[in-house]
């Protein structure tokens, strides 16, 4: 008989379910749950499709791909008169030095599409005196320039630039070919140039304009080098990922037959792999002793686009060594304190191995989840691109002298006869950016928000579907008296059918709650980014607390949802009822949940860590060329860390896919045992 303390405990956390000898697993005779949320989800999906169709009809990705001239035309677009003019040329790059460029992301100078960039110094005054030079010069002028027009007329109408400087194409734009010669900035090997008005200027005067006009040049250059590395190493990256997949599959098979031995081997190997990482970092740290520049601190070095520079200083390897040492100590201490619980967890893993052996198709279910998630991500990304490029070209007044109409919108078609041109003779109507004043453009930010929110909702729905499907399959194994005779012929397909037929609303309900918390976290990050320059200490502290609280709330909801889906898969009740039952069940078995279940998760995490470590070490020695046997085989790369990082992240995702099946199996069996 339970004593008074137990009565009070069960009273607070619900009564345990009575043993039922006739219960054979997931209930087959069940009804639809959370129908209202199912209808709401279907309506939201239909709205999402409508937003996508609207975005695809209004958007134009060419705005991202091609540079745009002052008339809003795309340079180099096939099937247009500018198809053979892929490069954007600035009439006066020095005007890009204006601080307004950083606010409006547009240089206040005429921009036109050209076939190739200027290759030599030339001023309009000098070119005008030579027919051949003037014919070359007109390649960088607007249409309508003739030999009969005078220089003042050409310049007043803004038909030609006052000068040309040697330039090089970069990101489809012509930028001055700046260089250093004896510590002096040069352009075209000259430290001075004629600005077209008879004044000699220093080449360094071009630098501010180039700096603003190329605000993201270094970032784009890094991206281009990374893309080049991928084209050189994609074949070897695929081989590395295949090795990770085969290693994960081998671990799963060995766990089936040698669970106890494999867990201990896994623990020892993880300790050895992390220990080798500490040893390697120490050897690199010691090898850099006395090397020139090796004692520079990370703070003094600052941000460098060439990440290989960081590996040439001792502080980087010291930081790696300290981090790995802390990880090693934490792992060893956890193993010492949890040594008794590990034995029980191994028994649970053994049972999970038997369940996976009876439901082998569950190992391939993560591929189905991956395909669905890839479709969700692709739809979101394409819709986001089309929404962001669905604005109309906006033209503004740009001028060199004071003007009341500066930066106001204008119409380039009739600007030459407009009041603005009459009051500001030296002004021009140039393309500024993409925008719009229609109701569609006014609510564009709302459509983008809806796109992000539905992305979270659909992604969480796909994840929830996978969890409920696997839970139903493994629950059918647990409650089967005679295995596999009492189990469905295709447990995974049967569970998937039940989940979609009866519990789409429940899946939508749980994923909706999680999505709301995630979108709030996104809004907090957005606010933090917007207020970064003006926030005081209290605001910073408040935002930090809110972000921390919602991060914790997201983790709690994910944990409760996961267990609620298991209860739904078994008993077929609604989300709220199942979440309550799961919560009370976990509260009645708090010690088991806190220790046994989490110890099992820790052991499975060590398995993922071991696979990532083994494949990562192999990738490091292969791509870095540290092993002579691979020197001629490994591709020559700008950043050898690019394929290494890709293989490491890919290996973790692959290992997580396989071990997530085990984790779901363990959680389901554990919850069934508690019931």
Coordinates of C-alpha atoms in Angstrom, one line a residue, residues 55-451:
X55 CA 5.9 36.9 -55.4
X56 CA 6.8 34.9 -58.5
X57 CA 4.5 37.1 -60.7
X58 CA 5.9 40.3 -59.3
X59 CA 9.5 39.4 -58.5
X60 CA 12.5 39.5 -60.8
X61 CA 15.7 37.7 -59.6
X62 CA 17.7 39.4 -62.4
X63 CA 17.9 42.4 -60.0
X64 CA 20.2 40.3 -57.8
X65 CA 22.1 38.7 -60.6
X66 CA 22.8 41.6 -62.9
X67 CA 24.1 45.1 -62.1
X68 CA 21.7 48.0 -62.9
X69 CA 22.5 51.2 -64.8
X70 CA 21.1 54.7 -64.1
X71 CA 18.0 53.9 -66.2
X72 CA 17.2 50.7 -64.3
X73 CA 18.3 48.4 -67.1
X74 CA 20.2 45.2 -66.5
X75 CA 23.7 44.9 -67.8
X76 CA 24.5 41.7 -69.7
X77 CA 20.9 40.4 -69.7
X78 CA 20.4 38.0 -72.6
X79 CA 17.8 39.0 -75.2
X80 CA 18.2 42.7 -74.5
X81 CA 20.2 45.5 -76.3
X82 CA 22.6 45.3 -73.3
X83 CA 23.3 41.6 -73.7
X84 CA 26.9 42.3 -74.9
X85 CA 27.5 45.0 -72.2
X86 CA 27.8 43.0 -69.0
X87 CA 29.9 45.5 -67.0
X88 CA 28.8 48.6 -65.0
X89 CA 30.9 51.8 -65.5
X90 CA 30.8 54.8 -63.1
X91 CA 31.2 58.3 -64.7
X92 CA 33.0 59.6 -61.7
X93 CA 33.9 57.0 -59.1
X94 CA 35.1 59.8 -56.7
X95 CA 31.5 60.8 -56.1
X96 CA 31.0 57.5 -54.4
X97 CA 33.1 58.9 -51.5
X98 CA 30.0 60.8 -50.3
X99 CA 28.6 59.6 -47.0
X100 CA 25.2 59.4 -48.6
X101 CA 26.4 56.2 -50.4
X102 CA 26.4 54.3 -47.2
X103 CA 22.8 55.3 -46.5
X104 CA 21.3 55.0 -49.9
X105 CA 23.7 52.3 -51.4
X106 CA 23.8 54.3 -54.6
X107 CA 26.6 56.5 -56.0
X108 CA 25.4 60.0 -57.1
X109 CA 27.0 59.7 -60.5
X110 CA 25.8 58.4 -63.9
X111 CA 26.2 54.6 -64.3
X112 CA 26.0 52.8 -67.7
X113 CA 26.6 49.4 -69.1
X114 CA 29.7 48.9 -71.1
X115 CA 31.3 46.0 -73.0
X116 CA 34.7 46.3 -71.3
X117 CA 36.3 48.6 -68.7
X118 CA 38.6 51.5 -69.7
X119 CA 42.2 50.4 -70.2
X120 CA 44.1 53.7 -70.3
X121 CA 44.1 57.3 -69.0
X122 CA 42.2 59.7 -71.1
X123 CA 40.4 63.1 -70.6
X124 CA 37.5 64.3 -72.8
X125 CA 39.5 67.4 -73.7
X126 CA 42.4 65.4 -75.1
X127 CA 40.3 62.7 -76.7
X128 CA 38.2 65.3 -78.5
X129 CA 41.2 66.4 -80.5
X130 CA 41.9 62.9 -82.0
X131 CA 39.2 61.1 -84.0
X132 CA 40.5 57.6 -83.0
X133 CA 40.7 58.5 -79.3
X134 CA 37.2 60.1 -79.4
X135 CA 35.8 57.1 -81.1
X136 CA 37.2 55.0 -78.2
X137 CA 36.0 57.5 -75.6
X138 CA 32.4 57.3 -77.0
X139 CA 32.2 53.7 -75.8
X140 CA 31.8 55.1 -72.3
X141 CA 29.3 57.8 -73.2
X142 CA 25.6 57.9 -73.5
X143 CA 23.9 57.6 -76.9
X144 CA 23.6 60.7 -79.0
X145 CA 27.2 62.0 -78.7
X146 CA 28.5 63.3 -82.1
X147 CA 31.7 65.0 -83.3
X148 CA 29.8 68.2 -84.0
X149 CA 28.9 68.7 -80.3
X150 CA 31.2 70.9 -78.2
X151 CA 32.9 69.8 -75.0
X152 CA 30.9 72.2 -72.8
X153 CA 27.6 70.9 -74.3
X154 CA 28.6 67.2 -73.8
X155 CA 29.5 67.8 -70.2
X156 CA 26.5 70.0 -69.4
X157 CA 24.2 67.4 -70.7
X158 CA 26.0 64.7 -68.8
X159 CA 26.6 62.6 -71.9
X160 CA 30.2 61.6 -71.2
X161 CA 32.5 61.4 -68.2
X162 CA 35.2 64.1 -67.8
X163 CA 37.9 61.5 -67.7
X164 CA 38.7 57.8 -68.0
X165 CA 41.0 55.9 -65.6
X166 CA 42.4 52.4 -66.2
X167 CA 40.0 50.0 -64.5
X168 CA 39.5 46.3 -63.9
X169 CA 36.2 44.4 -63.8
X170 CA 35.2 43.0 -60.4
X171 CA 31.7 41.7 -59.5
X172 CA 30.6 43.0 -62.9
X173 CA 31.6 46.5 -62.1
X174 CA 34.5 48.6 -63.3
X175 CA 36.8 49.9 -60.5
X176 CA 40.0 51.8 -60.8
X177 CA 43.1 49.6 -61.1
X178 CA 44.6 50.8 -57.9
X179 CA 48.0 49.5 -56.7
X180 CA 51.0 50.2 -54.4
X181 CA 54.4 51.3 -55.7
X182 CA 57.0 52.1 -53.2
X183 CA 54.3 52.7 -50.6
X184 CA 52.5 55.2 -52.8
X185 CA 49.0 54.5 -54.2
X186 CA 49.0 54.3 -58.0
X187 CA 46.4 53.9 -60.7
X188 CA 47.7 52.6 -64.0
X189 CA 51.3 52.8 -62.6
X190 CA 50.8 56.6 -62.1
X191 CA 50.5 58.3 -58.7
X192 CA 48.7 61.3 -60.3
X193 CA 46.0 61.8 -62.9
X194 CA 44.1 64.5 -64.7
X195 CA 40.5 64.8 -63.4
X196 CA 39.3 66.1 -66.8
X197 CA 39.1 69.8 -65.7
X198 CA 42.9 70.4 -65.9
X199 CA 43.6 69.6 -62.3
X200 CA 46.1 67.0 -61.3
X201 CA 44.9 64.7 -58.5
X202 CA 46.5 62.1 -56.3
X203 CA 45.6 58.5 -57.1
X204 CA 44.7 58.0 -53.4
X205 CA 41.8 60.4 -53.9
X206 CA 40.1 57.5 -55.8
X207 CA 40.4 55.2 -52.8
X208 CA 37.5 56.7 -50.7
X209 CA 35.2 56.3 -53.7
X210 CA 36.3 52.8 -54.4
X211 CA 36.0 51.9 -50.7
X212 CA 32.3 52.9 -50.5
X213 CA 31.5 51.6 -54.0
X214 CA 33.1 48.3 -53.0
X215 CA 31.5 48.1 -49.5
X216 CA 31.1 44.4 -49.7
X217 CA 34.0 43.6 -52.1
X218 CA 36.1 41.7 -49.6
X219 CA 33.2 39.7 -48.5
X220 CA 32.2 38.9 -52.0
X221 CA 35.8 38.0 -52.8
X222 CA 35.9 35.5 -50.0
X223 CA 32.6 34.0 -51.2
X224 CA 34.0 33.7 -54.7
X225 CA 37.1 31.9 -53.4
X226 CA 35.0 29.6 -51.2
X227 CA 32.9 28.8 -54.3
X228 CA 36.0 28.1 -56.3
X229 CA 37.2 25.8 -53.5
X230 CA 33.9 23.9 -53.6
X231 CA 34.3 23.4 -57.4
X232 CA 37.7 22.0 -56.8
X233 CA 36.9 19.7 -53.9
X234 CA 33.2 18.7 -54.2
X235 CA 34.2 15.2 -55.3
X236 CA 36.3 14.6 -52.2
X237 CA 33.7 16.2 -50.0
X238 CA 31.2 13.7 -51.2
X239 CA 33.6 10.9 -50.6
X240 CA 34.1 12.2 -47.0
X241 CA 30.3 12.3 -46.5
X242 CA 29.9 8.8 -47.9
X243 CA 32.6 7.6 -45.4
X244 CA 30.7 9.3 -42.6
X245 CA 27.5 7.6 -43.7
X246 CA 29.2 4.1 -43.9
X247 CA 30.8 4.7 -40.5
X248 CA 27.4 5.7 -39.0
X249 CA 25.8 2.6 -40.5
X250 CA 28.6 0.4 -39.2
X251 CA 28.1 1.8 -35.7
X252 CA 24.4 1.1 -35.9
X253 CA 25.0 -2.5 -37.0
X254 CA 27.6 -3.1 -34.4
X255 CA 25.3 -1.7 -31.7
X256 CA 22.7 -4.3 -32.7
X257 CA 25.0 -7.2 -31.8
X258 CA 27.7 -5.7 -29.5
X259 CA 25.9 -2.8 -27.7
X260 CA 27.7 -3.1 -24.4
X261 CA 31.2 -3.5 -25.9
X262 CA 30.5 -0.8 -28.6
X263 CA 29.5 1.8 -26.0
X264 CA 32.7 1.3 -24.0
X265 CA 34.8 1.3 -27.1
X266 CA 33.0 4.5 -28.2
X267 CA 33.7 6.2 -24.8
X268 CA 37.4 5.2 -24.9
X269 CA 37.8 6.4 -28.5
X270 CA 36.1 9.7 -27.8
X271 CA 38.5 10.3 -25.0
X272 CA 41.5 9.3 -27.2
X273 CA 40.3 11.5 -30.2
X274 CA 39.9 14.6 -28.0
X275 CA 43.2 13.8 -26.3
X276 CA 44.9 13.6 -29.7
X277 CA 43.3 17.0 -30.5
X278 CA 44.9 18.5 -27.4
X279 CA 48.3 16.9 -28.3
X280 CA 48.2 18.2 -31.9
X281 CA 47.3 21.8 -30.7
X282 CA 50.2 21.7 -28.3
X283 CA 52.6 20.6 -31.0
X284 CA 51.5 23.4 -33.3
X285 CA 51.7 25.8 -30.4
X286 CA 55.2 24.7 -29.6
X287 CA 56.3 24.7 -33.3
X288 CA 55.4 28.4 -33.7
X289 CA 57.6 29.4 -30.8
X290 CA 60.2 32.0 -32.0
X291 CA 58.5 32.4 -35.4
X292 CA 58.2 36.0 -36.6
X293 CA 54.7 37.4 -35.9
X294 CA 53.5 34.2 -34.1
X295 CA 53.1 36.1 -30.8
X296 CA 50.5 38.6 -32.2
X297 CA 47.3 38.5 -30.3
X298 CA 43.9 37.8 -31.9
X299 CA 42.7 41.2 -30.7
X300 CA 45.6 42.9 -32.5
X301 CA 45.2 40.8 -35.6
X302 CA 41.5 41.7 -36.0
X303 CA 39.2 40.3 -38.7
X304 CA 41.0 38.7 -41.7
X305 CA 39.4 37.4 -44.8
X306 CA 42.2 34.8 -45.1
X307 CA 41.5 32.6 -42.2
X308 CA 44.8 30.7 -42.7
X309 CA 46.5 33.7 -41.1
X310 CA 44.9 32.8 -37.7
X311 CA 46.7 29.4 -37.8
X312 CA 50.0 31.2 -38.0
X313 CA 49.8 32.7 -34.5
X314 CA 50.3 30.8 -31.2
X315 CA 47.2 32.2 -29.4
X316 CA 44.9 30.4 -31.8
X317 CA 46.3 27.0 -31.0
X318 CA 46.4 27.9 -27.3
X319 CA 42.7 28.7 -27.4
X320 CA 41.9 25.4 -29.3
X321 CA 44.0 23.5 -26.7
X322 CA 42.2 25.1 -23.7
X323 CA 38.7 24.4 -25.3
X324 CA 39.5 20.8 -26.0
X325 CA 41.0 20.3 -22.5
X326 CA 37.9 21.6 -20.9
X327 CA 35.7 19.3 -23.1
X328 CA 38.0 16.3 -22.1
X329 CA 37.7 17.1 -18.4
X330 CA 33.9 17.5 -18.6
X331 CA 33.5 14.1 -20.4
X332 CA 35.8 12.3 -17.9
X333 CA 34.0 13.8 -14.9
X334 CA 30.6 12.9 -16.3
X335 CA 31.7 9.4 -16.9
X336 CA 33.0 9.0 -13.4
X337 CA 29.9 10.3 -11.7
X338 CA 27.5 8.4 -14.0
X339 CA 29.4 5.1 -14.2
X340 CA 26.5 3.2 -12.5
X341 CA 23.8 4.7 -14.6
X342 CA 25.8 4.0 -17.8
X343 CA 25.3 0.3 -17.2
X344 CA 21.5 0.8 -17.1
X345 CA 21.7 3.0 -20.1
X346 CA 23.6 0.3 -22.0
X347 CA 20.7 -2.1 -21.3
X348 CA 18.3 0.5 -22.7
X349 CA 20.4 0.9 -25.8
X350 CA 20.5 -2.9 -26.2
X351 CA 16.7 -3.0 -26.2
X352 CA 16.6 -0.1 -28.6
X353 CA 19.0 -2.1 -30.9
X354 CA 16.5 -5.0 -30.9
X355 CA 13.7 -2.6 -31.7
X356 CA 15.6 -1.1 -34.6
X357 CA 16.5 -4.6 -35.9
X358 CA 12.7 -5.3 -36.1
X359 CA 12.0 -2.0 -37.7
X360 CA 15.0 -1.6 -40.1
X361 CA 13.1 0.8 -42.4
X362 CA 13.2 3.3 -39.6
X363 CA 16.9 3.9 -40.4
X364 CA 16.0 5.3 -43.8
X365 CA 13.1 7.5 -42.6
X366 CA 15.5 10.4 -41.9
X367 CA 16.1 10.5 -45.7
X368 CA 12.3 11.2 -46.2
X369 CA 12.5 13.9 -43.5
X370 CA 15.5 15.4 -45.2
X371 CA 13.7 15.6 -48.6
X372 CA 10.7 17.3 -47.0
X373 CA 12.8 19.8 -45.2
X374 CA 14.8 20.5 -48.4
X375 CA 11.5 21.2 -50.2
X376 CA 10.4 23.6 -47.4
X377 CA 13.8 25.4 -47.3
X378 CA 13.8 25.7 -51.1
X379 CA 10.3 27.1 -51.3
X380 CA 11.1 29.6 -48.5
X381 CA 14.4 30.7 -50.2
X382 CA 12.9 31.1 -53.7
X383 CA 9.8 33.0 -52.3
X384 CA 12.1 35.3 -50.2
X385 CA 14.2 36.1 -53.3
X386 CA 11.2 36.9 -55.5
X387 CA 9.6 39.0 -52.7
X388 CA 12.8 41.0 -52.2
X389 CA 13.1 41.6 -55.9
X390 CA 9.4 42.5 -56.6
X391 CA 9.9 46.2 -56.1
X392 CA 9.8 48.8 -58.9
X393 CA 12.8 51.0 -59.9
X394 CA 12.8 54.3 -58.0
X395 CA 14.6 57.3 -59.5
X396 CA 15.9 60.3 -57.5
X397 CA 17.4 63.7 -58.1
X398 CA 21.2 63.7 -57.7
X399 CA 23.1 67.0 -57.9
X400 CA 26.6 68.4 -57.2
X401 CA 25.4 71.8 -55.8
X402 CA 22.7 72.8 -53.3
X403 CA 19.2 72.0 -54.6
X404 CA 15.8 72.0 -52.9
X405 CA 14.8 68.9 -54.9
X406 CA 17.9 66.8 -53.9
X407 CA 17.0 63.1 -53.3
X408 CA 13.4 63.6 -54.3
X409 CA 11.8 61.1 -56.6
X410 CA 11.7 61.9 -60.4
X411 CA 10.7 60.5 -63.8
X412 CA 13.7 60.1 -66.1
X413 CA 11.4 60.1 -69.2
X414 CA 10.6 63.8 -69.0
X415 CA 13.2 65.1 -66.5
X416 CA 14.9 67.3 -69.0
X417 CA 11.8 69.5 -69.2
X418 CA 10.8 69.2 -65.6
X419 CA 10.7 72.0 -62.9
X420 CA 13.4 70.2 -61.0
X421 CA 15.8 70.4 -63.9
X422 CA 15.0 74.0 -64.5
X423 CA 15.7 75.0 -60.9
X424 CA 18.7 72.7 -60.6
X425 CA 20.5 72.7 -64.0
X426 CA 23.4 70.5 -62.9
X427 CA 21.1 67.8 -61.4
X428 CA 20.3 64.4 -62.9
X429 CA 17.5 61.9 -62.5
X430 CA 19.3 58.6 -61.7
X431 CA 18.2 55.1 -60.7
X432 CA 18.4 54.9 -56.9
X433 CA 16.9 51.6 -55.7
X434 CA 14.0 49.3 -56.0
X435 CA 10.8 50.2 -54.1
X436 CA 7.2 51.1 -54.7
X437 CA 4.1 52.9 -53.3
X438 CA 1.3 50.4 -54.3
X439 CA -0.5 48.5 -51.5
X440 CA 1.5 45.4 -52.5
X441 CA 4.8 47.2 -51.9
X442 CA 3.5 48.8 -48.7
X443 CA 2.7 45.4 -47.2
X444 CA 5.8 43.7 -48.6
X445 CA 7.5 43.5 -45.2
X446 CA 4.4 41.7 -43.9
X447 CA 4.6 39.2 -46.7
X448 CA 8.3 38.5 -45.9
X449 CA 7.3 38.1 -42.2
X450 CA 4.6 35.6 -43.3
X451 CA 7.1 33.8 -45.4

